[in-house]
Amino acid sequence: MSTLGAVATLRATETGHAERLTTVRHAHVDERPFVLVPLTLAGEACAPLAALCGTDPGRPTLLTVRQPRNRAERFRFVERLAALLLPHIEECRTSETEPYTVGRGADKEERRRSLRAPQLLVPGGESIAYVRLLGRLTRLRALEGPHAVDPSVPALGKWLTWFADRAEFPGSCLLQAMTRLLSAHWATGQSAAEDSHLAALLSWIDPPDRLTGAEAAREAEDPQRFPPAGPATDVVFDQTLYDLMSRYDEAGDDHGREAVGRQIDRELYGQMLPTWDLMWRGVDLLLRLPEGGHVAERWTYDRRLFTEFAAYLDDDGRPQARRDHAVGAARRLARLEEAMARYDAERAFDDPLVMAEYELTGEAFTGVVVARDEDRFLPGARPLWRPTITVRSDLPVRLTAGKEIKCPARAGQKAEIVEVAPEGDGSTVVVQLNGGFNRARKPPAPPGMLAEVGETVTYTSVDPKSMPFALPAEEDTPWTHGGPPRPYEPTDEDAEEIWE
Amino acid sequence: MGYEPRFGQSPFAIAREQAFEALVKWGGYAELIRLLRDQLAVPVDEAGVTDLTEVGGDTNPARRAAETRSLLARLASGNDERLILDRPLLTLEVAGQTAYLEPQAVTHRVGGKFYVAEIRSFPAIDGQTNPTAVAQTAKQAAVSVLALRRTFEQLELDPAQIAHEFLLICPKDFSNRPYGRLIDLRQELDALRFQLTRLRRADDLALALPPSATLDTDREEGELDFSVGALDAFYTPGCLSFCEMARYCRDEATACASPARLGSTVRNTLPGVDSTRTALAYLGDIHAPGLTEAAAVDRLRAADRLRQLRRGDVA
């Protein structure tokens, strides 16, 4: 957490209400996200127990497994989940498309991407881990042989794995955890560990009348009113469930079994419904925030990746490997780092409250333009037009002469620091503008392209458009690194898992 | 004391744990012996197993501990017996008290070393397990290894015979098939030795309490509250996940505005400041910070000012 975040937390303990960490929303939130509240059976590796899911807040679909020890029942659950999620994905895939270009020059290529992509929302980080595990459990299943499953099972598995992979990338909104989304935008007066409790977190942000966030959060910890958001279940509830499941197994006839089964369904529904409602309250709160400037661009990239993966499934369709090969892992790490840097920079450009953190660390400064030299030319055989502006900042500026900087208000304009001079508590900075005048080569600058005297401007050394570190293409992996990796071939062993 | 602990294990988890342990020990410990062979290259000879959960029908811990010691002495003193100890009982001095420890198994000597084995029911999926669960198990195994070494020292045997690795056994992928890997414990052992020397003796802690203090849960709530309140507590949010007293300590920490209750990241931005109320008073210019806090407070003030300036009209 940043120092500004820590201060916001301190202020929240004072007021008893959550404090905003941002001025805008930095995540794409769909008007119609697919919300999934999963529960798993305690003690087992990813034994699906129940889920409440759908895209309509008023009409969640209940999926339950009345006897999770039964392998067939577990896969019936996956089939039913697939029957809900796969059509939703298909709907996005067959939605309208738009053209876009990749590369430039001779490599230029026209492609199309869907205008819609599915967004999967789960309560917390542990539910993302559950989605990953459920993907791993199902994507390698065989369609023939002794443990054959329905074709929709591995199909769902591949999608879930893809969602979980993308969830690791900062800025990607295809699969998001509600607690993460909320705590990225609000600071509460409690610890991060307590913030992972969805009900308590929402209580800080949006407490009921007559209560402070702090009081409401304490009340929200009562598992009777707000059962754990999952996928782990409440221990006390497990005892109830255990008794019911034992009665289900021992029921004398189908009629009796069905009666107990319905009771199991009711109990599970009661455990998940509060979380389901909280999820939509979170969606609502997030949608009320204005969207940050780069959010649409990042969602566009998500839509492009969605279209590409859908095409991959149509063309090739092999499931993701159990593990990344070395080359793939290295590339993935590089991409993750690049995504992190870009996401951080974009957020700072979109949001002065996020930029404030860079001001505090000395990677940015804000001040008032006190002078400008529009007619400045650099001497030389062909004099170059390089106007300057002089910025007076109230805080000391720690960036030094020669540093390349950019201004969020004119993101296309390149600039560099010519001189920094201390003045009183703050500094005076002379900034040379190296372009971004709509191709003008001599004064006057096109209107609005050059900051006016009296205007407040922010400059930073952080750049969302900085070029990522390039790795050679996968097929050009040198022999010293094992040569091009071989694509993953699923083996019989992958599907061969004993379920007892 | 009005703080109902919300812990305990789900009946599903208990059933699963028991089933898995039974599976590992089924058929004369066939799976355990297979894993020992896989991981430690144990020769194919049959190994015997002694179940130490009771000694001749007696489950008294002292009796079991004594039996464990004598078996260990016999095995370590050169007699090349292939005997696995199931649920041996070890003792270790912790804070002046004798603690009993029960590792799931200690192997017979393999290549001159004894190994501790722990059976857990969390899965290893594609060779990867939940790191928190593994760290917890490693900590427990390290305590057992340390107890074994102390026992060997007391028996005047070479403690170097105890391996600094332990065998972790857990279910493979989504199945029930046991899977095992050796895990190095040197780091945990060092940390543990350090912690044990720093632990205050329970007797010393008791001395600081008033004579009327009690921890008897049958006594009146006020009395109990008074005694617990007299003890120092170092609450951090991590306590919530394992300690039955965490909610009590959290209320105490909230009452005295301890920064640690907000987690280590907030705590670290407030070096030398022991209350969030003080920190807020510094921000409001009500208090002037001392020399030691000045640098941190300056940074906080700068951050607070920037926050006010950049928030715009955000509520």
PDB file of C-alpha atoms in Angstrom, chain A residues 228-473:
ATOM      1  CA  PRO A 228     -18.557 -16.609   4.320  1.00  0.00           C
ATOM      2  CA  ALA A 229     -18.475 -15.449   0.698  1.00  0.00           C
ATOM      3  CA  GLY A 230     -16.847 -18.751  -0.249  1.00  0.00           C
ATOM      4  CA  PRO A 231     -15.635 -20.906  -1.726  1.00  0.00           C
ATOM      5  CA  ALA A 232     -14.875 -22.188   1.787  1.00  0.00           C
ATOM      6  CA  THR A 233     -17.972 -22.791   3.875  1.00  0.00           C
ATOM      7  CA  ASP A 234     -18.762 -21.925   7.479  1.00  0.00           C
ATOM      8  CA  VAL A 235     -17.764 -24.655   9.933  1.00  0.00           C
ATOM      9  CA  VAL A 236     -21.020 -24.497  11.874  1.00  0.00           C
ATOM     10  CA  PHE A 237     -23.026 -24.664   8.665  1.00  0.00           C
ATOM     11  CA  ASP A 238     -20.956 -27.676   7.598  1.00  0.00           C
ATOM     12  CA  GLN A 239     -22.283 -29.612  10.573  1.00  0.00           C
ATOM     13  CA  THR A 240     -25.873 -28.964   9.417  1.00  0.00           C
ATOM     14  CA  LEU A 241     -24.925 -29.944   5.893  1.00  0.00           C
ATOM     15  CA  TYR A 242     -23.122 -33.061   7.086  1.00  0.00           C
ATOM     16  CA  ASP A 243     -26.235 -34.236   8.913  1.00  0.00           C
ATOM     17  CA  LEU A 244     -28.435 -33.532   5.909  1.00  0.00           C
ATOM     18  CA  MET A 245     -26.093 -35.334   3.534  1.00  0.00           C
ATOM     19  CA  SER A 246     -25.985 -38.343   5.807  1.00  0.00           C
ATOM     20  CA  ARG A 247     -29.792 -38.390   5.849  1.00  0.00           C
ATOM     21  CA  TYR A 248     -29.762 -38.033   2.056  1.00  0.00           C
ATOM     22  CA  ASP A 249     -27.565 -41.116   1.713  1.00  0.00           C
ATOM     23  CA  GLU A 250     -29.630 -43.131   4.171  1.00  0.00           C
ATOM     24  CA  ALA A 251     -33.027 -42.138   2.789  1.00  0.00           C
ATOM     25  CA  GLY A 252     -35.199 -45.192   2.276  1.00  0.00           C
ATOM     26  CA  ASP A 253     -36.694 -44.335  -1.098  1.00  0.00           C
ATOM     27  CA  ASP A 254     -36.421 -41.835  -3.934  1.00  0.00           C
ATOM     28  CA  HIS A 255     -39.260 -39.799  -2.539  1.00  0.00           C
ATOM     29  CA  GLY A 256     -37.576 -39.347   0.836  1.00  0.00           C
ATOM     30  CA  ARG A 257     -34.241 -38.673  -0.800  1.00  0.00           C
ATOM     31  CA  GLU A 258     -35.743 -35.959  -2.968  1.00  0.00           C
ATOM     32  CA  ALA A 259     -37.273 -34.316   0.115  1.00  0.00           C
ATOM     33  CA  VAL A 260     -33.893 -34.191   1.902  1.00  0.00           C
ATOM     34  CA  GLY A 261     -32.284 -33.080  -1.362  1.00  0.00           C
ATOM     35  CA  ARG A 262     -34.605 -30.096  -1.572  1.00  0.00           C
ATOM     36  CA  GLN A 263     -33.727 -29.237   2.007  1.00  0.00           C
ATOM     37  CA  ILE A 264     -30.005 -29.336   1.118  1.00  0.00           C
ATOM     38  CA  ASP A 265     -30.715 -27.005  -1.806  1.00  0.00           C
ATOM     39  CA  ARG A 266     -32.578 -24.591   0.456  1.00  0.00           C
ATOM     40  CA  GLU A 267     -29.765 -24.521   3.014  1.00  0.00           C
ATOM     41  CA  LEU A 268     -27.119 -23.920   0.346  1.00  0.00           C
ATOM     42  CA  TYR A 269     -29.228 -21.211  -1.275  1.00  0.00           C
ATOM     43  CA  GLY A 270     -29.505 -19.490   2.113  1.00  0.00           C
ATOM     44  CA  GLN A 271     -25.723 -19.574   2.473  1.00  0.00           C
ATOM     45  CA  MET A 272     -25.064 -17.977  -0.903  1.00  0.00           C
ATOM     46  CA  LEU A 273     -27.922 -15.523  -1.329  1.00  0.00           C
ATOM     47  CA  PRO A 274     -26.489 -12.789   0.972  1.00  0.00           C
ATOM     48  CA  THR A 275     -23.213 -12.917  -0.960  1.00  0.00           C
ATOM     49  CA  TRP A 276     -25.093 -12.792  -4.257  1.00  0.00           C
ATOM     50  CA  ASP A 277     -26.857  -9.604  -3.137  1.00  0.00           C
ATOM     51  CA  LEU A 278     -23.583  -8.106  -1.931  1.00  0.00           C
ATOM     52  CA  MET A 279     -22.022  -8.813  -5.318  1.00  0.00           C
ATOM     53  CA  TRP A 280     -24.664  -6.761  -7.106  1.00  0.00           C
ATOM     54  CA  ARG A 281     -24.462  -4.007  -4.539  1.00  0.00           C
ATOM     55  CA  GLY A 282     -20.749  -3.881  -5.324  1.00  0.00           C
ATOM     56  CA  VAL A 283     -21.453  -3.771  -9.068  1.00  0.00           C
ATOM     57  CA  ASP A 284     -23.873  -0.938  -8.450  1.00  0.00           C
ATOM     58  CA  LEU A 285     -21.409   1.064  -6.352  1.00  0.00           C
ATOM     59  CA  LEU A 286     -18.666   0.619  -8.923  1.00  0.00           C
ATOM     60  CA  LEU A 287     -20.905   1.605 -11.826  1.00  0.00           C
ATOM     61  CA  ARG A 288     -21.703   4.852 -10.039  1.00  0.00           C
ATOM     62  CA  LEU A 289     -18.051   5.930 -10.273  1.00  0.00           C
ATOM     63  CA  PRO A 290     -17.054   7.759 -13.455  1.00  0.00           C
ATOM     64  CA  GLU A 291     -14.867   5.617 -15.714  1.00  0.00           C
ATOM     65  CA  GLY A 292     -11.138   6.375 -16.050  1.00  0.00           C
ATOM     66  CA  GLY A 293      -9.763   7.463 -19.433  1.00  0.00           C
ATOM     67  CA  HIS A 294      -7.824   4.277 -20.236  1.00  0.00           C
ATOM     68  CA  VAL A 295     -10.480   1.808 -19.080  1.00  0.00           C
ATOM     69  CA  ALA A 296     -12.152   1.479 -22.476  1.00  0.00           C
ATOM     70  CA  GLU A 297      -8.789   0.925 -24.144  1.00  0.00           C
ATOM     71  CA  ARG A 298      -7.896  -1.869 -21.740  1.00  0.00           C
ATOM     72  CA  TRP A 299     -11.314  -3.493 -22.210  1.00  0.00           C
ATOM     73  CA  THR A 300     -10.763  -3.290 -25.960  1.00  0.00           C
ATOM     74  CA  TYR A 301      -7.602  -5.322 -25.462  1.00  0.00           C
ATOM     75  CA  ASP A 302      -9.569  -7.801 -23.335  1.00  0.00           C
ATOM     76  CA  ARG A 303     -12.134  -8.092 -26.145  1.00  0.00           C
ATOM     77  CA  ARG A 304      -9.371  -8.708 -28.642  1.00  0.00           C
ATOM     78  CA  LEU A 305      -7.880 -11.497 -26.493  1.00  0.00           C
ATOM     79  CA  PHE A 306     -11.339 -12.988 -26.072  1.00  0.00           C
ATOM     80  CA  THR A 307     -11.866 -13.065 -29.839  1.00  0.00           C
ATOM     81  CA  GLU A 308      -8.424 -14.604 -30.329  1.00  0.00           C
ATOM     82  CA  PHE A 309      -8.983 -17.335 -27.753  1.00  0.00           C
ATOM     83  CA  ALA A 310     -12.387 -18.171 -29.198  1.00  0.00           C
ATOM     84  CA  ALA A 311     -10.728 -18.487 -32.617  1.00  0.00           C
ATOM     85  CA  TYR A 312      -8.001 -20.677 -31.126  1.00  0.00           C
ATOM     86  CA  LEU A 313     -10.603 -22.997 -29.648  1.00  0.00           C
ATOM     87  CA  ASP A 314     -12.305 -23.276 -33.054  1.00  0.00           C
ATOM     88  CA  ASP A 315      -9.051 -23.946 -34.957  1.00  0.00           C
ATOM     89  CA  ASP A 316      -6.965 -25.991 -32.573  1.00  0.00           C
ATOM     90  CA  GLY A 317      -8.795 -26.469 -29.309  1.00  0.00           C
ATOM     91  CA  ARG A 318      -6.130 -28.364 -27.388  1.00  0.00           C
ATOM     92  CA  PRO A 319      -6.415 -27.716 -23.656  1.00  0.00           C
ATOM     93  CA  GLN A 320      -3.872 -25.584 -21.850  1.00  0.00           C
ATOM     94  CA  ALA A 321      -0.886 -27.569 -20.576  1.00  0.00           C
ATOM     95  CA  ARG A 322      -0.620 -28.658 -16.965  1.00  0.00           C
ATOM     96  CA  ARG A 323       2.348 -26.350 -16.668  1.00  0.00           C
ATOM     97  CA  ASP A 324       3.950 -23.637 -18.774  1.00  0.00           C
ATOM     98  CA  HIS A 325       7.133 -24.687 -20.574  1.00  0.00           C
ATOM     99  CA  ALA A 326      10.207 -22.626 -19.671  1.00  0.00           C
ATOM    100  CA  VAL A 327       9.976 -20.301 -22.670  1.00  0.00           C
ATOM    101  CA  GLY A 328       6.276 -19.718 -22.107  1.00  0.00           C
ATOM    102  CA  ALA A 329       6.839 -18.991 -18.423  1.00  0.00           C
ATOM    103  CA  ALA A 330       9.555 -16.434 -19.196  1.00  0.00           C
ATOM    104  CA  ARG A 331       7.358 -14.688 -21.737  1.00  0.00           C
ATOM    105  CA  ARG A 332       4.459 -14.704 -19.352  1.00  0.00           C
ATOM    106  CA  LEU A 333       6.558 -13.099 -16.615  1.00  0.00           C
ATOM    107  CA  ALA A 334       7.755 -10.401 -18.994  1.00  0.00           C
ATOM    108  CA  ARG A 335       4.173  -9.720 -20.072  1.00  0.00           C
ATOM    109  CA  LEU A 336       3.022  -9.550 -16.472  1.00  0.00           C
ATOM    110  CA  GLU A 337       5.685  -6.997 -15.599  1.00  0.00           C
ATOM    111  CA  GLU A 338       4.882  -4.948 -18.646  1.00  0.00           C
ATOM    112  CA  ALA A 339       1.147  -5.043 -17.865  1.00  0.00           C
ATOM    113  CA  MET A 340       1.821  -3.962 -14.291  1.00  0.00           C
ATOM    114  CA  ALA A 341       3.950  -0.973 -15.347  1.00  0.00           C
ATOM    115  CA  ARG A 342       1.480   0.099 -18.008  1.00  0.00           C
ATOM    116  CA  TYR A 343      -1.518  -0.280 -15.708  1.00  0.00           C
ATOM    117  CA  ASP A 344       0.144   1.783 -12.965  1.00  0.00           C
ATOM    118  CA  ALA A 345       1.091   4.527 -15.410  1.00  0.00           C
ATOM    119  CA  GLU A 346      -2.335   4.616 -17.050  1.00  0.00           C
ATOM    120  CA  ARG A 347      -4.059   4.916 -13.701  1.00  0.00           C
ATOM    121  CA  ALA A 348      -1.816   7.821 -12.754  1.00  0.00           C
ATOM    122  CA  PHE A 349      -2.585   9.549 -16.073  1.00  0.00           C
ATOM    123  CA  ASP A 350      -6.325   9.070 -15.569  1.00  0.00           C
ATOM    124  CA  ASP A 351      -6.495  10.082 -11.945  1.00  0.00           C
ATOM    125  CA  PRO A 352      -4.806  12.971 -10.076  1.00  0.00           C
ATOM    126  CA  LEU A 353      -5.298  11.132  -6.786  1.00  0.00           C
ATOM    127  CA  VAL A 354      -3.225   8.215  -8.074  1.00  0.00           C
ATOM    128  CA  MET A 355      -0.705  10.617  -9.611  1.00  0.00           C
ATOM    129  CA  ALA A 356      -0.317  12.194  -6.167  1.00  0.00           C
ATOM    130  CA  GLU A 357       1.582   9.088  -5.089  1.00  0.00           C
ATOM    131  CA  TYR A 358       4.174   9.758  -7.817  1.00  0.00           C
ATOM    132  CA  GLU A 359       4.318  13.389  -6.743  1.00  0.00           C
ATOM    133  CA  LEU A 360       5.104  12.185  -3.269  1.00  0.00           C
ATOM    134  CA  THR A 361       7.879   9.891  -4.447  1.00  0.00           C
ATOM    135  CA  GLY A 362       9.328  12.604  -6.681  1.00  0.00           C
ATOM    136  CA  GLU A 363       8.439  11.000  -9.997  1.00  0.00           C
ATOM    137  CA  ALA A 364       5.946  13.751 -10.848  1.00  0.00           C
ATOM    138  CA  PHE A 365       5.269  17.397 -10.079  1.00  0.00           C
ATOM    139  CA  THR A 366       2.378  19.781 -10.405  1.00  0.00           C
ATOM    140  CA  GLY A 367       2.560  23.531 -10.669  1.00  0.00           C
ATOM    141  CA  VAL A 368       1.333  26.704 -12.316  1.00  0.00           C
ATOM    142  CA  VAL A 369       2.775  27.907 -15.611  1.00  0.00           C
ATOM    143  CA  VAL A 370       4.442  31.235 -14.813  1.00  0.00           C
ATOM    144  CA  ALA A 371       6.087  31.943 -18.148  1.00  0.00           C
ATOM    145  CA  ARG A 372       6.352  30.533 -21.629  1.00  0.00           C
ATOM    146  CA  ASP A 373       8.661  31.073 -24.528  1.00  0.00           C
ATOM    147  CA  GLU A 374       6.745  30.243 -27.663  1.00  0.00           C
ATOM    148  CA  ASP A 375       9.390  31.526 -30.070  1.00  0.00           C
ATOM    149  CA  ARG A 376      12.334  29.522 -28.814  1.00  0.00           C
ATOM    150  CA  PHE A 377      14.519  27.786 -31.396  1.00  0.00           C
ATOM    151  CA  LEU A 378      17.456  25.482 -30.695  1.00  0.00           C
ATOM    152  CA  PRO A 379      20.510  26.797 -32.578  1.00  0.00           C
ATOM    153  CA  GLY A 380      22.003  24.660 -35.335  1.00  0.00           C
ATOM    154  CA  ALA A 381      22.324  24.346 -39.101  1.00  0.00           C
ATOM    155  CA  ARG A 382      18.549  23.923 -39.255  1.00  0.00           C
ATOM    156  CA  PRO A 383      17.180  25.587 -36.113  1.00  0.00           C
ATOM    157  CA  LEU A 384      14.572  23.432 -34.343  1.00  0.00           C
ATOM    158  CA  TRP A 385      11.417  24.958 -32.848  1.00  0.00           C
ATOM    159  CA  ARG A 386      11.412  23.935 -29.188  1.00  0.00           C
ATOM    160  CA  PRO A 387       9.153  26.167 -27.059  1.00  0.00           C
ATOM    161  CA  THR A 388       9.481  26.093 -23.290  1.00  0.00           C
ATOM    162  CA  ILE A 389       7.186  26.696 -20.378  1.00  0.00           C
ATOM    163  CA  THR A 390       8.272  27.590 -16.863  1.00  0.00           C
ATOM    164  CA  VAL A 391       6.372  25.837 -14.082  1.00  0.00           C
ATOM    165  CA  ARG A 392       6.330  26.940 -10.472  1.00  0.00           C
ATOM    166  CA  SER A 393       5.683  24.066  -8.054  1.00  0.00           C
ATOM    167  CA  ASP A 394       4.884  24.488  -4.349  1.00  0.00           C
ATOM    168  CA  LEU A 395       6.684  21.262  -3.523  1.00  0.00           C
ATOM    169  CA  PRO A 396      10.362  20.554  -4.169  1.00  0.00           C
ATOM    170  CA  VAL A 397      10.875  18.817  -7.535  1.00  0.00           C
ATOM    171  CA  ARG A 398      13.275  15.912  -7.476  1.00  0.00           C
ATOM    172  CA  LEU A 399      13.390  15.180 -11.205  1.00  0.00           C
ATOM    173  CA  THR A 400      16.541  16.516 -12.814  1.00  0.00           C
ATOM    174  CA  ALA A 401      17.526  18.272 -16.033  1.00  0.00           C
ATOM    175  CA  GLY A 402      17.545  16.060 -19.108  1.00  0.00           C
ATOM    176  CA  LYS A 403      14.741  13.814 -17.833  1.00  0.00           C
ATOM    177  CA  GLU A 404      12.015  13.018 -20.372  1.00  0.00           C
ATOM    178  CA  ILE A 405       8.574  13.743 -19.024  1.00  0.00           C
ATOM    179  CA  LYS A 406       4.950  13.724 -20.087  1.00  0.00           C
ATOM    180  CA  CYS A 407       1.801  15.535 -19.093  1.00  0.00           C
ATOM    181  CA  PRO A 408      -1.495  13.609 -18.652  1.00  0.00           C
ATOM    182  CA  ALA A 409      -3.489  16.537 -20.088  1.00  0.00           C
ATOM    183  CA  ARG A 410      -1.466  16.395 -23.330  1.00  0.00           C
ATOM    184  CA  ALA A 411      -0.417  12.761 -23.375  1.00  0.00           C
ATOM    185  CA  GLY A 412       0.858  12.908 -26.953  1.00  0.00           C
ATOM    186  CA  GLN A 413       3.346  15.663 -26.218  1.00  0.00           C
ATOM    187  CA  LYS A 414       6.952  14.785 -25.480  1.00  0.00           C
ATOM    188  CA  ALA A 415       8.781  17.065 -23.105  1.00  0.00           C
ATOM    189  CA  GLU A 416      12.042  17.236 -21.240  1.00  0.00           C
ATOM    190  CA  ILE A 417      13.342  19.134 -18.238  1.00  0.00           C
ATOM    191  CA  VAL A 418      15.861  21.871 -19.058  1.00  0.00           C
ATOM    192  CA  GLU A 419      16.428  23.316 -15.638  1.00  0.00           C
ATOM    193  CA  VAL A 420      15.267  22.878 -12.034  1.00  0.00           C
ATOM    194  CA  ALA A 421      15.871  25.684  -9.554  1.00  0.00           C
ATOM    195  CA  PRO A 422      14.780  25.666  -5.928  1.00  0.00           C
ATOM    196  CA  GLU A 423      12.586  28.573  -4.922  1.00  0.00           C
ATOM    197  CA  GLY A 424      11.300  28.922  -1.398  1.00  0.00           C
ATOM    198  CA  ASP A 425       9.714  25.624  -0.344  1.00  0.00           C
ATOM    199  CA  GLY A 426       9.170  24.587  -3.926  1.00  0.00           C
ATOM    200  CA  SER A 427      10.932  24.661  -7.277  1.00  0.00           C
ATOM    201  CA  THR A 428      10.807  26.365 -10.629  1.00  0.00           C
ATOM    202  CA  VAL A 429      11.153  24.057 -13.600  1.00  0.00           C
ATOM    203  CA  VAL A 430      11.832  24.967 -17.195  1.00  0.00           C
ATOM    204  CA  VAL A 431      10.229  22.382 -19.486  1.00  0.00           C
ATOM    205  CA  GLN A 432      11.123  22.086 -23.159  1.00  0.00           C
ATOM    206  CA  LEU A 433       8.408  20.713 -25.422  1.00  0.00           C
ATOM    207  CA  ASN A 434       9.715  18.322 -28.047  1.00  0.00           C
ATOM    208  CA  GLY A 435       6.640  17.817 -30.169  1.00  0.00           C
ATOM    209  CA  GLY A 436       2.925  17.281 -30.125  1.00  0.00           C
ATOM    210  CA  PHE A 437       1.953  20.441 -32.023  1.00  0.00           C
ATOM    211  CA  ASN A 438      -0.069  18.733 -34.725  1.00  0.00           C
ATOM    212  CA  ARG A 439       2.992  18.710 -36.993  1.00  0.00           C
ATOM    213  CA  ALA A 440       3.466  22.482 -36.722  1.00  0.00           C
ATOM    214  CA  ARG A 441       7.151  23.361 -37.164  1.00  0.00           C
ATOM    215  CA  LYS A 442       7.114  26.996 -36.252  1.00  0.00           C
ATOM    216  CA  PRO A 443       5.142  29.351 -34.034  1.00  0.00           C
ATOM    217  CA  PRO A 444       2.385  30.035 -33.352  1.00  0.00           C
ATOM    218  CA  ALA A 445       1.424  26.747 -31.703  1.00  0.00           C
ATOM    219  CA  PRO A 446      -2.039  25.407 -32.644  1.00  0.00           C
ATOM    220  CA  PRO A 447      -4.611  26.518 -30.039  1.00  0.00           C
ATOM    221  CA  GLY A 448      -4.556  24.501 -26.820  1.00  0.00           C
ATOM    222  CA  MET A 449      -1.328  22.699 -27.699  1.00  0.00           C
ATOM    223  CA  LEU A 450       0.822  24.898 -25.512  1.00  0.00           C
ATOM    224  CA  ALA A 451      -0.064  25.499 -21.870  1.00  0.00           C
ATOM    225  CA  GLU A 452      -1.166  29.065 -21.078  1.00  0.00           C
ATOM    226  CA  VAL A 453       0.384  31.150 -18.345  1.00  0.00           C
ATOM    227  CA  GLY A 454      -1.677  30.574 -15.184  1.00  0.00           C
ATOM    228  CA  GLU A 455      -2.655  27.015 -16.176  1.00  0.00           C
ATOM    229  CA  THR A 456      -1.996  24.235 -13.658  1.00  0.00           C
ATOM    230  CA  VAL A 457      -0.042  21.376 -15.213  1.00  0.00           C
ATOM    231  CA  THR A 458       1.290  18.034 -14.022  1.00  0.00           C
ATOM    232  CA  TYR A 459       4.377  16.384 -15.471  1.00  0.00           C
ATOM    233  CA  THR A 460       5.719  12.932 -14.757  1.00  0.00           C
ATOM    234  CA  SER A 461       8.543  10.635 -15.784  1.00  0.00           C
ATOM    235  CA  VAL A 462       6.055   7.738 -15.830  1.00  0.00           C
ATOM    236  CA  ASP A 463       4.886   6.875 -19.323  1.00  0.00           C
ATOM    237  CA  PRO A 464       2.080   4.453 -20.205  1.00  0.00           C
ATOM    238  CA  LYS A 465       3.293   4.314 -23.795  1.00  0.00           C
ATOM    239  CA  SER A 466       6.856   3.309 -22.963  1.00  0.00           C
ATOM    240  CA  MET A 467       8.035   0.485 -25.169  1.00  0.00           C
ATOM    241  CA  PRO A 468       8.008  -2.937 -23.537  1.00  0.00           C
ATOM    242  CA  PHE A 469      11.083  -5.079 -23.366  1.00  0.00           C
ATOM    243  CA  ALA A 470      10.997  -7.305 -26.446  1.00  0.00           C
ATOM    244  CA  LEU A 471      11.684 -11.030 -26.322  1.00  0.00           C
ATOM    245  CA  PRO A 472      12.347 -12.950 -29.540  1.00  0.00           C
ATOM    246  CA  ALA A 473       9.333 -14.690 -31.038  1.00  0.00           C
TER     247      ALA A 473
END
